[in-house]
JSON list of C-alpha atoms in Angstrom, two decimals:
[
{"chain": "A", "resi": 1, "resn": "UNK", "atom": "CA", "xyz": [0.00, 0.00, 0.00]},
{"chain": "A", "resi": 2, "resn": "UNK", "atom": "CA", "xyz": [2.50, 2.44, 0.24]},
{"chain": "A", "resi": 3, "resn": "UNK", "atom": "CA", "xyz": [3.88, 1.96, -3.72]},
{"chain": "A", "resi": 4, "resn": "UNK", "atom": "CA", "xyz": [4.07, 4.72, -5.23]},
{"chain": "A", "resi": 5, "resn": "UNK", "atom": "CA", "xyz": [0.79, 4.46, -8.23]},
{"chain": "A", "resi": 6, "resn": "UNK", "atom": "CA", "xyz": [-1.06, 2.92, -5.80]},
{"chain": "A", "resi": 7, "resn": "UNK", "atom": "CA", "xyz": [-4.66, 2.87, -6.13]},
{"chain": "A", "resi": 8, "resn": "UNK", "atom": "CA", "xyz": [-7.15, 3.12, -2.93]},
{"chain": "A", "resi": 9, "resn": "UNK", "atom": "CA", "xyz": [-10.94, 3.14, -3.04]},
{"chain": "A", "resi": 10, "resn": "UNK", "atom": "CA", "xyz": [-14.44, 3.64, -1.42]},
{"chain": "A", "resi": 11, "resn": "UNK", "atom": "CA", "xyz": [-17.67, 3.19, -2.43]},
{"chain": "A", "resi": 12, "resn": "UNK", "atom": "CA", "xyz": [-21.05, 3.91, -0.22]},
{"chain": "A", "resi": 13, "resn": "UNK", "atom": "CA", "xyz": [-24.57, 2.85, -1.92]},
{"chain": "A", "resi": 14, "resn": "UNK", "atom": "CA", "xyz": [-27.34, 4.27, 0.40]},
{"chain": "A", "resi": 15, "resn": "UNK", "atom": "CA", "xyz": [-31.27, 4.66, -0.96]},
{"chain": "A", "resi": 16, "resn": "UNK", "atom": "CA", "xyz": [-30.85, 8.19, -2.45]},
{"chain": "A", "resi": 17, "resn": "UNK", "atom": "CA", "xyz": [-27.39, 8.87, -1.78]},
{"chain": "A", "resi": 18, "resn": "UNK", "atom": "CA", "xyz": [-24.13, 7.28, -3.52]},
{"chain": "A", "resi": 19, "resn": "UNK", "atom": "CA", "xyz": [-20.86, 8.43, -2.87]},
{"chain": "A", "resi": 20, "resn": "UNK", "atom": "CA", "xyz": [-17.45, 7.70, -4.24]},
{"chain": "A", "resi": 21, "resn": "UNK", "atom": "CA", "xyz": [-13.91, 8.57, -3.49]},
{"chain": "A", "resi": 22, "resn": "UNK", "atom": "CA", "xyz": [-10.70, 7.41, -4.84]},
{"chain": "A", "resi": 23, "resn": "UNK", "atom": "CA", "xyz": [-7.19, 8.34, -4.88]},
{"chain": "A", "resi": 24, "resn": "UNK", "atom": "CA", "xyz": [-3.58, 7.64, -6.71]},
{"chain": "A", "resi": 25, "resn": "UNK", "atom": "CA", "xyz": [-0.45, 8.08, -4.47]},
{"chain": "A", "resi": 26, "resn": "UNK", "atom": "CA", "xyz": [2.73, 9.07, -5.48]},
{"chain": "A", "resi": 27, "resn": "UNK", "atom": "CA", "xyz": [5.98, 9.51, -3.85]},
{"chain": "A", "resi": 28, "resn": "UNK", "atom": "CA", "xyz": [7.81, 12.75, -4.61]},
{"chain": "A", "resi": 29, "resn": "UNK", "atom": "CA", "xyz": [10.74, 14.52, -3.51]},
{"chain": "A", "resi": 30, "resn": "UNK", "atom": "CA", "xyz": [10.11, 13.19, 0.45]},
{"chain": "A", "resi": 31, "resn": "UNK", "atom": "CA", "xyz": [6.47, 13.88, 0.03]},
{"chain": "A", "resi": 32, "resn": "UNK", "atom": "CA", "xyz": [3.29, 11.13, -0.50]},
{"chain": "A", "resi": 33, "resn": "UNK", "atom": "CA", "xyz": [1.39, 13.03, -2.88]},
{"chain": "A", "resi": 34, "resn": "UNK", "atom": "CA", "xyz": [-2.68, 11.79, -2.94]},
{"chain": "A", "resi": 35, "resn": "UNK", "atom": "CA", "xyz": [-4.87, 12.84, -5.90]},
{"chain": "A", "resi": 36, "resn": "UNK", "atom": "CA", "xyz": [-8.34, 12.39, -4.78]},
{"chain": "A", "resi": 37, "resn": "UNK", "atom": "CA", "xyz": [-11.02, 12.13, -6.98]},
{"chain": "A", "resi": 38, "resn": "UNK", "atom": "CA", "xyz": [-14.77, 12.47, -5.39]},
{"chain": "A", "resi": 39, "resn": "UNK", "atom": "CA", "xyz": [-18.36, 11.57, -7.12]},
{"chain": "A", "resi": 40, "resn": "UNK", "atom": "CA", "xyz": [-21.59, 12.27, -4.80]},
{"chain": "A", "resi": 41, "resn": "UNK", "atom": "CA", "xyz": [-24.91, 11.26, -6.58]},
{"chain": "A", "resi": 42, "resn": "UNK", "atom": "CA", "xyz": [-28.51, 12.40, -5.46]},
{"chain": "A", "resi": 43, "resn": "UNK", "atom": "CA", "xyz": [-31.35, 12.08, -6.73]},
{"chain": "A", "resi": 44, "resn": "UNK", "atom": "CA", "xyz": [-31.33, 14.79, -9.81]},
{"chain": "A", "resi": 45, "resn": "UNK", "atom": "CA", "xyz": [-27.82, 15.77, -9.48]},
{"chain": "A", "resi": 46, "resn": "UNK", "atom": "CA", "xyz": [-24.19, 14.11, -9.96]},
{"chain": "A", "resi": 47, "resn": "UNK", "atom": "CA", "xyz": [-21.61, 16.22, -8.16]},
{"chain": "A", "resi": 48, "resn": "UNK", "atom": "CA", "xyz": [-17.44, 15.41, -8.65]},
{"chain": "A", "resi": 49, "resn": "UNK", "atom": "CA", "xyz": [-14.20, 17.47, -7.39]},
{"chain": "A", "resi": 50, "resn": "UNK", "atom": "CA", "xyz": [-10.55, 17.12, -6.88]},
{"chain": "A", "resi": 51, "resn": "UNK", "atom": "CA", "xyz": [-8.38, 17.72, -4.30]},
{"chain": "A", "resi": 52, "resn": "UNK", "atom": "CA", "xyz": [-4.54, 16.83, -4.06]},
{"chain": "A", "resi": 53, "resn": "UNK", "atom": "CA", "xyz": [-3.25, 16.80, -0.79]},
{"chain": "A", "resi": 54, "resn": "UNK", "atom": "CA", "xyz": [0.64, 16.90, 0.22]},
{"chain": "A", "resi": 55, "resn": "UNK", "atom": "CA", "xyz": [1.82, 15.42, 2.70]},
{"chain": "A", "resi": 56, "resn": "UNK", "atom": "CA", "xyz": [5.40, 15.08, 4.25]},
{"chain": "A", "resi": 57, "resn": "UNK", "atom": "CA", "xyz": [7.06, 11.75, 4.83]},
{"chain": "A", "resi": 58, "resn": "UNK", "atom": "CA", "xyz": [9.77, 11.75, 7.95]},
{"chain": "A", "resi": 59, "resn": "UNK", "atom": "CA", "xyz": [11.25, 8.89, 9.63]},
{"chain": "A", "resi": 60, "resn": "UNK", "atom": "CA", "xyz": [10.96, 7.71, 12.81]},
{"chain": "A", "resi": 61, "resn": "UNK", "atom": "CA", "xyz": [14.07, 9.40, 14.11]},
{"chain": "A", "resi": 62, "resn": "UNK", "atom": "CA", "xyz": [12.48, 13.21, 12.76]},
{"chain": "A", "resi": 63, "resn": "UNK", "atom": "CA", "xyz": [9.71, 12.64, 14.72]},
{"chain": "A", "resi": 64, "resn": "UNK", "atom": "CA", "xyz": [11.67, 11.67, 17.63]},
{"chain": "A", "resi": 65, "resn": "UNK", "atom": "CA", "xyz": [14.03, 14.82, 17.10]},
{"chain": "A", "resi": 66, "resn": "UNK", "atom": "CA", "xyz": [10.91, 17.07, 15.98]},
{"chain": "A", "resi": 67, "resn": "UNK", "atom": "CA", "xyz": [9.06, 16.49, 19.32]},
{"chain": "A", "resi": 68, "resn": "UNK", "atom": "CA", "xyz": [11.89, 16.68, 21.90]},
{"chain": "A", "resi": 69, "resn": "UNK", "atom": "CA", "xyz": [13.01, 19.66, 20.19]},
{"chain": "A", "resi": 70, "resn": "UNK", "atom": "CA", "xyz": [9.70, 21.03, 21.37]},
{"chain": "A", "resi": 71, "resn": "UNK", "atom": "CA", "xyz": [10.21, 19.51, 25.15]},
{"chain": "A", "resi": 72, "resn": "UNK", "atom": "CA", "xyz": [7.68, 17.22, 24.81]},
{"chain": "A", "resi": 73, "resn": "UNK", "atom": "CA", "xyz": [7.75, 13.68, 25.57]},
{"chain": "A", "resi": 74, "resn": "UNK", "atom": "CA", "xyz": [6.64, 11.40, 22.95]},
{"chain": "A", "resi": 75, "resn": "UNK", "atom": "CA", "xyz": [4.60, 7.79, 22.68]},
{"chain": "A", "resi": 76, "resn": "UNK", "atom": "CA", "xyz": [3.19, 5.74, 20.25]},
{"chain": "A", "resi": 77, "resn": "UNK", "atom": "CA", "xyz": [0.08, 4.53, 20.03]},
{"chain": "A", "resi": 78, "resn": "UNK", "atom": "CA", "xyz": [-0.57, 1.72, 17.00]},
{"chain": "A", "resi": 79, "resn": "UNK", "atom": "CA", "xyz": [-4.09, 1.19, 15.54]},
{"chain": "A", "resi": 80, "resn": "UNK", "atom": "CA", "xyz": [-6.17, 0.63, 12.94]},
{"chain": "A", "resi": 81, "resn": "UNK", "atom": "CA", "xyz": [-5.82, -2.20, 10.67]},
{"chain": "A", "resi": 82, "resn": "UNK", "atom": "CA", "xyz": [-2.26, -1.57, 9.26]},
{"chain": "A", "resi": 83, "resn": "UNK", "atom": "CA", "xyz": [-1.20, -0.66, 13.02]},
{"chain": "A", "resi": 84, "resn": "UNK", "atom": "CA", "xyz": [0.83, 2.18, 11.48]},
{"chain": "A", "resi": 85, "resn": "UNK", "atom": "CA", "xyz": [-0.48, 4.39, 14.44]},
{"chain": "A", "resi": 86, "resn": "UNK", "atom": "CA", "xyz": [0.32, 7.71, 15.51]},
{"chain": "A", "resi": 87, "resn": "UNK", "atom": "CA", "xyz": [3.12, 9.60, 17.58]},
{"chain": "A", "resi": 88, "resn": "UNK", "atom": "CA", "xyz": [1.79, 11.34, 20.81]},
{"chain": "A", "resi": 89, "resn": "UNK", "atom": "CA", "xyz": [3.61, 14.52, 22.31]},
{"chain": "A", "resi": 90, "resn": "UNK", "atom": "CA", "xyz": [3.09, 15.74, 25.31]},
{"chain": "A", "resi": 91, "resn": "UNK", "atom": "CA", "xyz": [4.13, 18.19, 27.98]},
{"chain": "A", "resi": 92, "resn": "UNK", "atom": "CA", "xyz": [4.99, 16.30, 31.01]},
{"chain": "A", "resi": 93, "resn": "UNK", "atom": "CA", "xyz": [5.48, 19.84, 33.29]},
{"chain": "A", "resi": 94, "resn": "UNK", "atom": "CA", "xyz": [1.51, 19.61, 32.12]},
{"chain": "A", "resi": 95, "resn": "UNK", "atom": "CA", "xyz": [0.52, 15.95, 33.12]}
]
């Protein structure tokens, strides 16, 4: 999943109401680039946009350095089904 050209996908199919996103990634100069493409169909109307978000890629190690430059203290929490997770800072003088 994290190929560059990857394709991800979503599709909801309620009574009135059908909604689609999908999106391309692509790995750029340190960055995960993610061209989303969005339908949402009503009755009567068919609405689609863009949006391409950028977002930085950093190790584990500039995270590390990132949040004790900032005096916090830092945890990680893993979840969801990949268990990539999340990196909590926090200010122990505040705990």
């Amino acid at each position: 999943g994290r190929d560059s050209g990857t394709v991800f996908g979503a599709s909801w199919d309620l009574p009135n109401l059908k909604i689609a996103r999908y999106h391309v990634s692509q790995i750029e100069d340190g960055c995960s680039l993610l061209d989303f493409h969005f339908m949402v169909a009503r009755p009567g109307e068919i609405q689609t946009w863009r949006e391409r978000h950028k977002l930085g890629l950093f190790s584990r190690r500039q995270y590390e350095e990132a949040f004790h430059a900032a005096e916090l203290e830092l945890s990680y929490v893993a979840f969801g089904p990949s268990f990539l997770g999340s990196f909590v800072g926090y200010n122990p003088r505040q705990t």
